[in-house]
XYZ file of C-alpha atoms in Angstrom:
589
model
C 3.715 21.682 -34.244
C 3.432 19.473 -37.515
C 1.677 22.232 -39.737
C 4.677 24.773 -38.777
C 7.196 21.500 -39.563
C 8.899 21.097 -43.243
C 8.850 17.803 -45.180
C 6.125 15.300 -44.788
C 4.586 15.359 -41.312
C 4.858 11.695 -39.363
C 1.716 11.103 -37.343
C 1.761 10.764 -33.758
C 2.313 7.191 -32.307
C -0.355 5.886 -30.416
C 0.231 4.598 -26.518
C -1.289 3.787 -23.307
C -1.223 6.044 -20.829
C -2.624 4.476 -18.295
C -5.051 1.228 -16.917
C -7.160 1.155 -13.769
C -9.819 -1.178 -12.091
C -13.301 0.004 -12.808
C -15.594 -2.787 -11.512
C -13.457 -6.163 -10.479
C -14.110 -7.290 -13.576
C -13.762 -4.074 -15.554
C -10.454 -2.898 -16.701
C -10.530 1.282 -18.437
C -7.674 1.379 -21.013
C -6.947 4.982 -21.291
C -4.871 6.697 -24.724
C -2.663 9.250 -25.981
C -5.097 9.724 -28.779
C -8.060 8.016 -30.576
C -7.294 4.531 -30.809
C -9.094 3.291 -34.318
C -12.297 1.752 -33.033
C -11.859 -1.602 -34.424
C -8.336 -1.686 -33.465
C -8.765 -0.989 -30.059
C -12.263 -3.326 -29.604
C -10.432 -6.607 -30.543
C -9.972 -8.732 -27.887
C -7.046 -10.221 -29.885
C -4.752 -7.104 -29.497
C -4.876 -7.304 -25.582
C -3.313 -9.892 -23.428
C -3.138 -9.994 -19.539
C -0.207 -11.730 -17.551
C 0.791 -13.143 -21.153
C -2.445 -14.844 -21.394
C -5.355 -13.943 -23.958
C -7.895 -11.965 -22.512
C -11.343 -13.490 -21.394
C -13.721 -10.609 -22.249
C -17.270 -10.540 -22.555
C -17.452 -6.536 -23.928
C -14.942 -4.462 -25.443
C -16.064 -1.404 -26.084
C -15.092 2.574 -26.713
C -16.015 4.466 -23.589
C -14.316 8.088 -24.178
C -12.352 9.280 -27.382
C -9.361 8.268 -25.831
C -10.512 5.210 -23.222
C -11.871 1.770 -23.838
C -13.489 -0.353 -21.251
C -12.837 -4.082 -21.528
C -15.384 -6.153 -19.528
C -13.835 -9.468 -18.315
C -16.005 -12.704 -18.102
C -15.435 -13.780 -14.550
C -13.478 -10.704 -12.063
C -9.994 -10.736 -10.936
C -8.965 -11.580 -7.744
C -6.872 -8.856 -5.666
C -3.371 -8.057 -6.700
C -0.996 -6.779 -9.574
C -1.502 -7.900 -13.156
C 0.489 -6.712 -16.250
C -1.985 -5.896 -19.313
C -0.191 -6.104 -22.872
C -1.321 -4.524 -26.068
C -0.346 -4.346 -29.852
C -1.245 -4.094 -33.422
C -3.758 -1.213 -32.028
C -3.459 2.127 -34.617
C -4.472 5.827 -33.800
C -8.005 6.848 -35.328
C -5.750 8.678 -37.967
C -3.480 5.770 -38.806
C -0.583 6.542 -36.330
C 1.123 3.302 -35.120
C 1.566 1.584 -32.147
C 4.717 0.139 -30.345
C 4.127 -4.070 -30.067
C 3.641 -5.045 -27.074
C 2.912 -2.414 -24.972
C 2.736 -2.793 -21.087
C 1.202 -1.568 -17.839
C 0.606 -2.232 -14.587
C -2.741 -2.761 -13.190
C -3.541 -3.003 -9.809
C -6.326 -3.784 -7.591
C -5.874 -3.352 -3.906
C -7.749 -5.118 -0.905
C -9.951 -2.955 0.801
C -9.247 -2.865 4.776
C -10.967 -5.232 6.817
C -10.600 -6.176 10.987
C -8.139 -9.028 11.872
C -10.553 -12.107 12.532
C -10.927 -12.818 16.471
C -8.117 -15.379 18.031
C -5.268 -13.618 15.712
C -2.135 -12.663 17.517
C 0.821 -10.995 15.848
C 4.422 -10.822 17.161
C 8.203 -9.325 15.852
C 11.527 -9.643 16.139
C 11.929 -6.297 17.264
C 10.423 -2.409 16.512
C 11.433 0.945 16.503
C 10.060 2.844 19.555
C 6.574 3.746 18.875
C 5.632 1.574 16.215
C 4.992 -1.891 17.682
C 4.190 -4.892 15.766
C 0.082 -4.238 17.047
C -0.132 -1.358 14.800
C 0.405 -3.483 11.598
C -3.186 -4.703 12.584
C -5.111 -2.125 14.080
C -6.980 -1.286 11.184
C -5.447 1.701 9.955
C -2.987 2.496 7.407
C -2.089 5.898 9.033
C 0.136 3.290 12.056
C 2.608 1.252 11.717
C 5.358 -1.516 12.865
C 9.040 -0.294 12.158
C 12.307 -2.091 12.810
C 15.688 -1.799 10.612
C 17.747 -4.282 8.886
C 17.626 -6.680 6.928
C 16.177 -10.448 8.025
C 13.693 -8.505 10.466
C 10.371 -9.948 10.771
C 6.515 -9.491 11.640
C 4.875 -12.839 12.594
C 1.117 -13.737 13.075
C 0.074 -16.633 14.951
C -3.752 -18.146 14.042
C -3.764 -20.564 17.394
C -4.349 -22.988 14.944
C -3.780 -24.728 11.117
C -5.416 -22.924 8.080
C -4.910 -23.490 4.767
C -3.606 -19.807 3.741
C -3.572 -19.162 0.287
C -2.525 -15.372 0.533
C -0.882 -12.591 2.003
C -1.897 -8.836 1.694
C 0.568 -5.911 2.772
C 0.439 -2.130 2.583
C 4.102 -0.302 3.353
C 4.698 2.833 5.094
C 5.342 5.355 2.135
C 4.434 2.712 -0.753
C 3.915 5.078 -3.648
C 7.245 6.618 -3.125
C 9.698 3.047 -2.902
C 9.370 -0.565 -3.258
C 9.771 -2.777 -0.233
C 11.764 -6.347 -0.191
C 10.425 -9.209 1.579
C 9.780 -12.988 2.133
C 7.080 -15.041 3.528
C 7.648 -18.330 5.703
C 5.222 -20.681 7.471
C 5.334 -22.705 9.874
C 3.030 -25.174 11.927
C 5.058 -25.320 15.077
C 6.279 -21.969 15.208
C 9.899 -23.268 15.274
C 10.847 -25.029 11.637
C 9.852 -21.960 8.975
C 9.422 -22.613 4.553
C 10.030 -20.460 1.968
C 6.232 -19.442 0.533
C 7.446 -16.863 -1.543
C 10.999 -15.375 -1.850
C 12.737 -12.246 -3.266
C 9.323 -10.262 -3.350
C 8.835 -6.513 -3.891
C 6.164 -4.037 -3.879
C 4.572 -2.413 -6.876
C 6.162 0.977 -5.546
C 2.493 2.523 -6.644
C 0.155 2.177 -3.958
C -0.003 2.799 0.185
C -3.302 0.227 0.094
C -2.702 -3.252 0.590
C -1.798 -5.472 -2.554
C -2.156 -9.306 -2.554
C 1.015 -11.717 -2.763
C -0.819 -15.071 -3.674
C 1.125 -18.282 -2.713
C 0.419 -22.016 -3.020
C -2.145 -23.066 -0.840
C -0.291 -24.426 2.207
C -1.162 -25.741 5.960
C -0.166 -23.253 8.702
C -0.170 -22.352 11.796
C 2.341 -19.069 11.844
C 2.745 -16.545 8.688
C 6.651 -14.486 8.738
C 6.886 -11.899 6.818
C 10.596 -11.484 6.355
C 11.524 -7.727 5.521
C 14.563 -6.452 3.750
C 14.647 -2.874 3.721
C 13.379 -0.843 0.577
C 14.764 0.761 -2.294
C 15.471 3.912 -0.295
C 17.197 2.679 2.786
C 17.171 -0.387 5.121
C 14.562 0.450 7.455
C 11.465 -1.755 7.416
C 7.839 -0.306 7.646
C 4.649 -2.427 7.611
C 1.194 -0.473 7.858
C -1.320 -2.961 8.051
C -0.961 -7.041 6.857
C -3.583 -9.930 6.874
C -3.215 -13.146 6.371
C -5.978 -15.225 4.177
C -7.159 -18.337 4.549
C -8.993 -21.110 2.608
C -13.026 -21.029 3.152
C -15.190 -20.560 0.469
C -18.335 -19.414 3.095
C -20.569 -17.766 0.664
C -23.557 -20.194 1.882
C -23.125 -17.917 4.786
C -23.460 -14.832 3.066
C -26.713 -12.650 3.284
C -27.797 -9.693 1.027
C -31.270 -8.056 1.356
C -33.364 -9.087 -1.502
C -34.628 -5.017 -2.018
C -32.750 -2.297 -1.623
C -33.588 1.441 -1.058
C -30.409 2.710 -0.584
C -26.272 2.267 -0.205
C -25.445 -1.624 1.178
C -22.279 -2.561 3.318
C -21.540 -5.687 1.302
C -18.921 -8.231 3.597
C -15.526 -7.929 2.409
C -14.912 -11.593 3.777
C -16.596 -14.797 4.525
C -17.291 -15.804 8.249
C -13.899 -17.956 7.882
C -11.779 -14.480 6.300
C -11.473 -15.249 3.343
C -11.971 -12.312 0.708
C -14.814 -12.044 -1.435
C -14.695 -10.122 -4.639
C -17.979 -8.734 -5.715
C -19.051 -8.164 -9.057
C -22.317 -6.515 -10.216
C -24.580 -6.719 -13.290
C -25.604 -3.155 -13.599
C -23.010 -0.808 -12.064
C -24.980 2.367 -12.765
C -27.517 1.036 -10.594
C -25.862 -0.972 -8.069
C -22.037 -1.143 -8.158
C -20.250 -4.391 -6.583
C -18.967 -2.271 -3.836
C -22.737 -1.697 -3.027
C -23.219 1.744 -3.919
C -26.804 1.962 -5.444
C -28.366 5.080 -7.845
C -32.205 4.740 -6.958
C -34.090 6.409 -9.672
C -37.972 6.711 -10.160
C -38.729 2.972 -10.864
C -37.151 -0.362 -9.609
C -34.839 -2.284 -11.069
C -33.304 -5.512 -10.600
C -29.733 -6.576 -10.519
C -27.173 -9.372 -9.909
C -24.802 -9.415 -7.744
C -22.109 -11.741 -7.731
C -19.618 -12.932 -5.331
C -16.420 -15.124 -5.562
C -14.234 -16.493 -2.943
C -11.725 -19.307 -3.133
C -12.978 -19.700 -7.104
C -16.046 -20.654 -6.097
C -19.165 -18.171 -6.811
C -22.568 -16.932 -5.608
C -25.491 -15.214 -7.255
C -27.892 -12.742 -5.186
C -30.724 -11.821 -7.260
C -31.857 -7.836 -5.711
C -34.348 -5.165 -6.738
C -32.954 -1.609 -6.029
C -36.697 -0.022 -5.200
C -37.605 3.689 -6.910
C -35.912 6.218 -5.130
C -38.228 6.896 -1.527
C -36.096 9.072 0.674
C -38.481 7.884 3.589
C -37.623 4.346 3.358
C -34.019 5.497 4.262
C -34.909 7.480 7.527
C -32.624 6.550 10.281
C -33.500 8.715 13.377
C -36.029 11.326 13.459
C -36.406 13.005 16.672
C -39.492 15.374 16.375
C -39.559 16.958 19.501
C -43.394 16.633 19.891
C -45.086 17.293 23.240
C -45.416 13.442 24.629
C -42.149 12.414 22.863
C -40.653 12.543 26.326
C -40.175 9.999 29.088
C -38.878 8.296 31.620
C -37.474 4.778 32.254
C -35.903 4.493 35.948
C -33.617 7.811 36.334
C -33.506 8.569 32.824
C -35.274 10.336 30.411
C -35.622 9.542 26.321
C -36.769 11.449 23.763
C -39.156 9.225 21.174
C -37.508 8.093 17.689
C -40.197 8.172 15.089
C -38.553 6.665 12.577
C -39.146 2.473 12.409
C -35.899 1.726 14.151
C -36.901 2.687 17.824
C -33.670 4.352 18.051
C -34.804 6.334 21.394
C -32.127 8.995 22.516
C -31.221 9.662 26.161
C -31.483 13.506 27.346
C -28.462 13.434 29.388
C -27.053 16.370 31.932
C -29.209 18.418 34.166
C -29.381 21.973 32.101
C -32.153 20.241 28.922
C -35.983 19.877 28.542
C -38.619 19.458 26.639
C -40.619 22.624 26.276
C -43.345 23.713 23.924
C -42.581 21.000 20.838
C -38.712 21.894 21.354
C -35.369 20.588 22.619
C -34.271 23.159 25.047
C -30.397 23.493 25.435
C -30.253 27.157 25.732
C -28.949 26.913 29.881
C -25.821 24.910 28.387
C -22.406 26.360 29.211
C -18.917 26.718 27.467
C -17.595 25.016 30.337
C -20.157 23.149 31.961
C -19.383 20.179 30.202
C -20.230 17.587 33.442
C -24.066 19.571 33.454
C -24.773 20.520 30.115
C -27.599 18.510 28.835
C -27.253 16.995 24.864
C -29.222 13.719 23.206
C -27.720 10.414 23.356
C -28.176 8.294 20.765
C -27.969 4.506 20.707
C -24.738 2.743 19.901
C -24.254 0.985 15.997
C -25.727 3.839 14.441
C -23.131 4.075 12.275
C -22.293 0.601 11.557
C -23.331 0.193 7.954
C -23.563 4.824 7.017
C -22.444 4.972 3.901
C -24.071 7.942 2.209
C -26.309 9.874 4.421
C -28.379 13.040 4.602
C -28.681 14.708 8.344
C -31.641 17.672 8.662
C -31.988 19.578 11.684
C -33.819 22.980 13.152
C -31.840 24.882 15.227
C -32.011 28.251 17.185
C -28.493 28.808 18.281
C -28.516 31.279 21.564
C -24.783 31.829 21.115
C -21.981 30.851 18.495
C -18.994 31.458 20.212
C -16.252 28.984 19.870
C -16.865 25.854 18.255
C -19.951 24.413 19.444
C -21.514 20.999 17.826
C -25.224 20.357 16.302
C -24.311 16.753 16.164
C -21.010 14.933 16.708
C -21.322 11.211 15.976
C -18.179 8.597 17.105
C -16.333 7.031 19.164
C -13.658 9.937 20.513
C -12.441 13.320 19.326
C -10.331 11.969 16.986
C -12.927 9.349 15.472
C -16.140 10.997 14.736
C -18.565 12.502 11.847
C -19.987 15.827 13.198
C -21.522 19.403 11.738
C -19.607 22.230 13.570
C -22.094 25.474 14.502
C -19.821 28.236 14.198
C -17.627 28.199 11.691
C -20.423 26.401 9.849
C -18.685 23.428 8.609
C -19.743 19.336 8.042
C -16.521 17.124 9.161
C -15.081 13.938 9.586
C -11.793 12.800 11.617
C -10.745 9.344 11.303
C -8.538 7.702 13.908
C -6.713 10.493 15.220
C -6.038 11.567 11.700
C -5.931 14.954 9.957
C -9.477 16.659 10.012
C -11.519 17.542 6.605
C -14.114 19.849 6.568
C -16.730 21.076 4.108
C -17.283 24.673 5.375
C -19.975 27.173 4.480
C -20.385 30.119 2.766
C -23.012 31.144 5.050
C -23.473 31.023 9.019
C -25.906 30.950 11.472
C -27.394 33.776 13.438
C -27.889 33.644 17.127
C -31.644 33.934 17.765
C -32.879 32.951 14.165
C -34.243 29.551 13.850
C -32.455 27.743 10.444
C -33.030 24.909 9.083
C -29.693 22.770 8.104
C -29.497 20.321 5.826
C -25.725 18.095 5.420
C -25.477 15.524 2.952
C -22.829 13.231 1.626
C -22.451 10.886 -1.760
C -20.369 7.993 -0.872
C -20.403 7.327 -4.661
C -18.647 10.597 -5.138
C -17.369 11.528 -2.012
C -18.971 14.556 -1.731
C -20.370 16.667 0.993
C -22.763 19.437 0.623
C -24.100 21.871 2.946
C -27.799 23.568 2.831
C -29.499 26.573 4.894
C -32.612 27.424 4.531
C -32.912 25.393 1.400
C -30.029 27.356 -0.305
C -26.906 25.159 -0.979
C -23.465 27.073 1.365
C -21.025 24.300 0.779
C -19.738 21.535 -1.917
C -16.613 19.872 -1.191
C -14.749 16.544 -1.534
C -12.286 16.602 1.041
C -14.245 14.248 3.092
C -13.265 10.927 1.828
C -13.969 8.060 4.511
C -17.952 6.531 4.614
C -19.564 6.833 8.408
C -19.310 3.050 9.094
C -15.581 3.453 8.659
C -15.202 5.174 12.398
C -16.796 1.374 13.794
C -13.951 -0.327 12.520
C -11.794 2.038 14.791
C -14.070 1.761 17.777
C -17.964 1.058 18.613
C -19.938 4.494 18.220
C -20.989 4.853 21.905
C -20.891 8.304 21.763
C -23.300 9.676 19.313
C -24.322 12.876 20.172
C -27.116 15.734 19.153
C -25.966 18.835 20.920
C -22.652 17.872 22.099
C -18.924 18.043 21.237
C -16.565 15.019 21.157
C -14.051 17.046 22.659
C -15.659 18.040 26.167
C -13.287 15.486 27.969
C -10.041 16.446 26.201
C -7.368 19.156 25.898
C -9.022 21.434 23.013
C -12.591 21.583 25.408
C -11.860 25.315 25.754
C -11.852 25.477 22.043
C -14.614 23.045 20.984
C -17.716 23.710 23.191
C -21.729 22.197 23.582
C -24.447 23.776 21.544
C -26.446 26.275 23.206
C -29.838 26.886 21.951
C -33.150 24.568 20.703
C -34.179 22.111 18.323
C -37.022 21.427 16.843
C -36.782 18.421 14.463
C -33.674 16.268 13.926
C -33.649 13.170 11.294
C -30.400 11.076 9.725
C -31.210 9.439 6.303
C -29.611 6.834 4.960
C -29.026 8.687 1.680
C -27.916 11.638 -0.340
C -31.114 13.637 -0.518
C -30.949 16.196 -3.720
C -31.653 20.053 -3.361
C -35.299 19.257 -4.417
C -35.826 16.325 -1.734
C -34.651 18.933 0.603
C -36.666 21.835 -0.461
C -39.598 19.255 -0.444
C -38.882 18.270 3.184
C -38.333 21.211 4.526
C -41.545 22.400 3.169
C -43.201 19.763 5.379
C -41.491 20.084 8.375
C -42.139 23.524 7.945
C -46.213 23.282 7.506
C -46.125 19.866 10.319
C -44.726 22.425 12.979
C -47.024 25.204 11.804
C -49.876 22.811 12.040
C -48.623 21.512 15.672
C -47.860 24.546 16.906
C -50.734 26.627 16.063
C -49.999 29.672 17.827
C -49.516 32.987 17.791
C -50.497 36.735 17.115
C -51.970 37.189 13.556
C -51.720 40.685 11.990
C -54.751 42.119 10.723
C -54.238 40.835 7.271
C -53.400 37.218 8.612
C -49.973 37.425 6.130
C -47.357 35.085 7.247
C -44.650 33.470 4.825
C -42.502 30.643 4.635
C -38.742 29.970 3.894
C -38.808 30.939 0.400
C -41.048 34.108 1.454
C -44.032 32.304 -0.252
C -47.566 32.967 1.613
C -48.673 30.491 3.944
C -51.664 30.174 6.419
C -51.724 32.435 9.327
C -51.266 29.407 11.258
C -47.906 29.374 10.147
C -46.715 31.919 13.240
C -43.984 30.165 15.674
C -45.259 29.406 19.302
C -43.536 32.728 20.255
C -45.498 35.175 17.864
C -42.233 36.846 16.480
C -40.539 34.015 13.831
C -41.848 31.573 11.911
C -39.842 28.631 10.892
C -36.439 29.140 9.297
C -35.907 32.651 11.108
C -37.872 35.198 8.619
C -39.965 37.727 10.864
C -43.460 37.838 10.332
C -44.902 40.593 7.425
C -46.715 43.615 8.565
């Protein structure tokens, strides 16, 4: 638009457009335009709650976005970072003094034990219990002004903090005070007059001087839209540094649930030395050699350093469950029968209902019924499987016998509405959380009654991404799924993990959502995001380990038999049945 302008053209005016939290100690400055590089690398020309800023790095991360690096992290809450005397690359100016708001929320952690929480009052259907269940899709509602949610500790703390989330809290700001009290009768003012940022539906931090409790009112005043009060989730935090307490494995092969708090609550704020290898939220990239990082956690200004290795990348180290299916994998303990775990866990799954067996080297579930829900027979695996998922890889062979409806490969949880699962028909990988709305990665591809596949699902916590494999051909990317595995546990204890059965089979939708009918003939979980070469690698070796167990079969003359990828492979690559070998592909003639 300059160029087509008359008279001398004015350059554009450099501004921020926007902060965010990278690491807890990293803050990404994003621009309008190129900032000049020395300009915008000067730790002079940035300030943070009026202060100077303590960096240890400044640097130029994007044309437009600069990464400042701060020498300790910041705790949880809302900061305001200021900026001036910054020019464009091309010498357009900056307004002084620039501000934005910067944010970091508290990630959602369980009430401690021995925590009870009370109200005034609440709206029908949102009592004061859902502002600490653990999920910000609930919560406590009452109107008017001076209403008020109360938790009770059964004892004195020293809190030092409060952390909220508010129904709707990107789209108004909420008013509120907070009160203590140790008798539960005579309540302070901790903080008055208080709002919400108005920009996030997480929980933010409202810091107050450190102060001996027993009871912690929150005090609500309506919001900027009307007078009704909404609280999703609130926790109360307490004085204890605890990091003595605190243990993180020295090596590391894969994605680490790091503890939010100390044993006594309080939070810990993690911090890591190389993100690209292992972040502070514990998300690590194993490449082809180790490498050692720091991690560093602070609580209660007082910090600990955990000194780690995150090993070369070994997909094995990460198996979970592997249920092979070989002939002696079966057998019996009292009245019930297990199938062997092979992978170093002794994870041992329980072959429940009367309609399974093992036959031949496979899982037979082909006698299973749409409605035969109290008889069908399905794999029970132990309880806590999921209490630390993060990313994951889950590889299966199965021979459906029928596709009708919705039947389940695996369905891992606590209760249809809390569970991680791989649907056979539509082919799709899902996850519902707490009753929530279901998201699905579905596939471009489906499976054939009768043909043996092998399915591969994986998912990047580090990206949030699912992906979908059959036959070692990729049938689905998508990032709709957006919750880890261990986040279900927090809901409810996994005691239903099932191969082979639906989560629905006691419900309302169990004429919709059915139990797998068919076989299986290898079933493993990893505790990582295997690439499309891992998984082409694998399934060559499951493929050649079952040809090699299962040597059997009618040759043709020519002894020509081929493999997934219609390579050649020994003739002793024929199923146990003569007709398919492994992955469905009829034998050459």
């Amino acid at each position: 638009m300059s160029r087509l302008a008359t008279g001398e053209a004015e350059l554009p005016k450099l501004r921020m457009t926007g902060v965010a939290m990278g690491e807890a100690n990293e803050i990404v400055v994003s621009f309008n335009t190129a900032p000049n590089a020395s300009d915008a690398t000067s730790a002079y020309n940035y300030s943070l709650d009026g202060q100077s800023i303590n960096a240890t790095s400044i640097a130029l991360t994007g044309e437009r976005q600069v990464t400042i690096t701060l020498s300790k992290p910041l705790d949880y809450g809302r900061y305001v970072l200021s900026a001036s005397n910054i020019r464009s690359a091309d010498g357009g100016d900056m307004a002084q003094n620039q501000q934005r708001t910067l944010l970091l929320t508290v990630p959602l952690t369980a009430m401690p034990d021995g925590v009870t929480v009370t109200a005034i009052g609440a709206q029908s259907g949102n009592p004061a219990s859902n502002a600490v269940d653990n999920n910000l899709s609930t919560r406590w509602s009452q109107q008017g002004n001076g209403q008020w949610l109360q938790l009770d500790f059964g004892s004195q703390q020293t809190v030092e903090a409060v952390d909220l989330a508010f129904y709707q809290g990107t789209a108004r700001v909420a008013y509120f005070d907070i009160q203590t009290s140790v008798n539960g009768t005579t309540f302070a003012n901790a903080l008055t007059n208080q709002q919400s940022s108005g920009l996030t539906d997480e929980m933010e931090r409202y810091r107050i001087t450190p102060t001996q409790a027993r009871y912690v009112r929150i005090v609500c005043n309506g919001t900027s839209a009307s007078d009704w009060n909404s609280i999703t989730e609130v926790r109360v935090r307490v004085q204890d540094s605890g990091l003595d307490d605190i243990v993180v494995p020295s090596e590391i092969y894969a994605d680490i649930l790091l503890p939010a708090t100390t044993p006594g609550g309080s939070t810990i704020i993690w911090t890591s030395s190389n993100a690209d290898v292992l972040t502070g939220s514990g998300l690590a990239t194993p490449v082809g050699y180790d490498r050692d990082v720091q991690l560093t956690a602070t609580s209660g200004g007082t910090s600990r350093n955990f000194d780690v290795t995150v090993k070369a990348r070994q997909p094995k180290a990460t198996l979970q469950l592997h249920y092979a299916f070989d002939d002696g994998d079966s057998y019996t303990s009292g009245s019930k029968t297990y199938i062997k775990d092979h992978s170093t866990h002794g994870r041992d799954a329980q072959l429940m209902g009367t309609k399974g067996n093992m036959v031949g080297g496979l899982l037979d579930l082909t006698q299973n019924t749409a409605t035969g829900f109290s008889s069908n027979s399905y794999l029970l695996a132990p309880s806590h499987l999921l209490d630390s998922l993060r990313s994951y890889t889950v590889v299966l062979i199965a021979t459906p016998t029928s596709l009708a409806k919705q039947p389940r490969l695996y369905d891992f949880g606590s209760a249809s509405g809390n569970s991680v699962f791989l649907r056979a028909n539509t082919l799709a990988a899902g996850l519902k959380y707490n009753g929530g709305t279901t998201a699905l990665a579905t596939a471009s591809q489906q499976l054939t009654t009768q043909l043996q596949a092998l399915v591969a699902v994986t998912y990047d916590a580090k990206s949030n991404t699912t992906k979908v494999y059959v036959n070692g051909t990729l049938v689905a990317t998508s990032t709709s799924i957006n919750r880890e595995p261990y986040e279900l546990t927090r809901v409810a204890t996994d005691s239903r993990n099932y191969i082979g059965r639906t989560q629905w089979w006691s419900g309302t939708e169990a004429s919709n959502n059915v139990d797998f009918q068919g076989t299986y003939d290898d079933f493993r979980l990893y505790a990582m995001a295997l690439t499309a070469d891992e998984i082409e690698t694998l399934f060559q070796k499951i493929t050649t380990d079952i040809a090699e167990r299962t040597a059997a079969g009618t040759k043709d003359k020519d002894d020509k038999w081929y493999d997934l990828s219609g390579r050649r492979v020994d003739g002793r690559a024929a199923t146990r049945h003569g007709i398919y070998i492994v992955g469905g592909r009829k034998v050459a003639k």
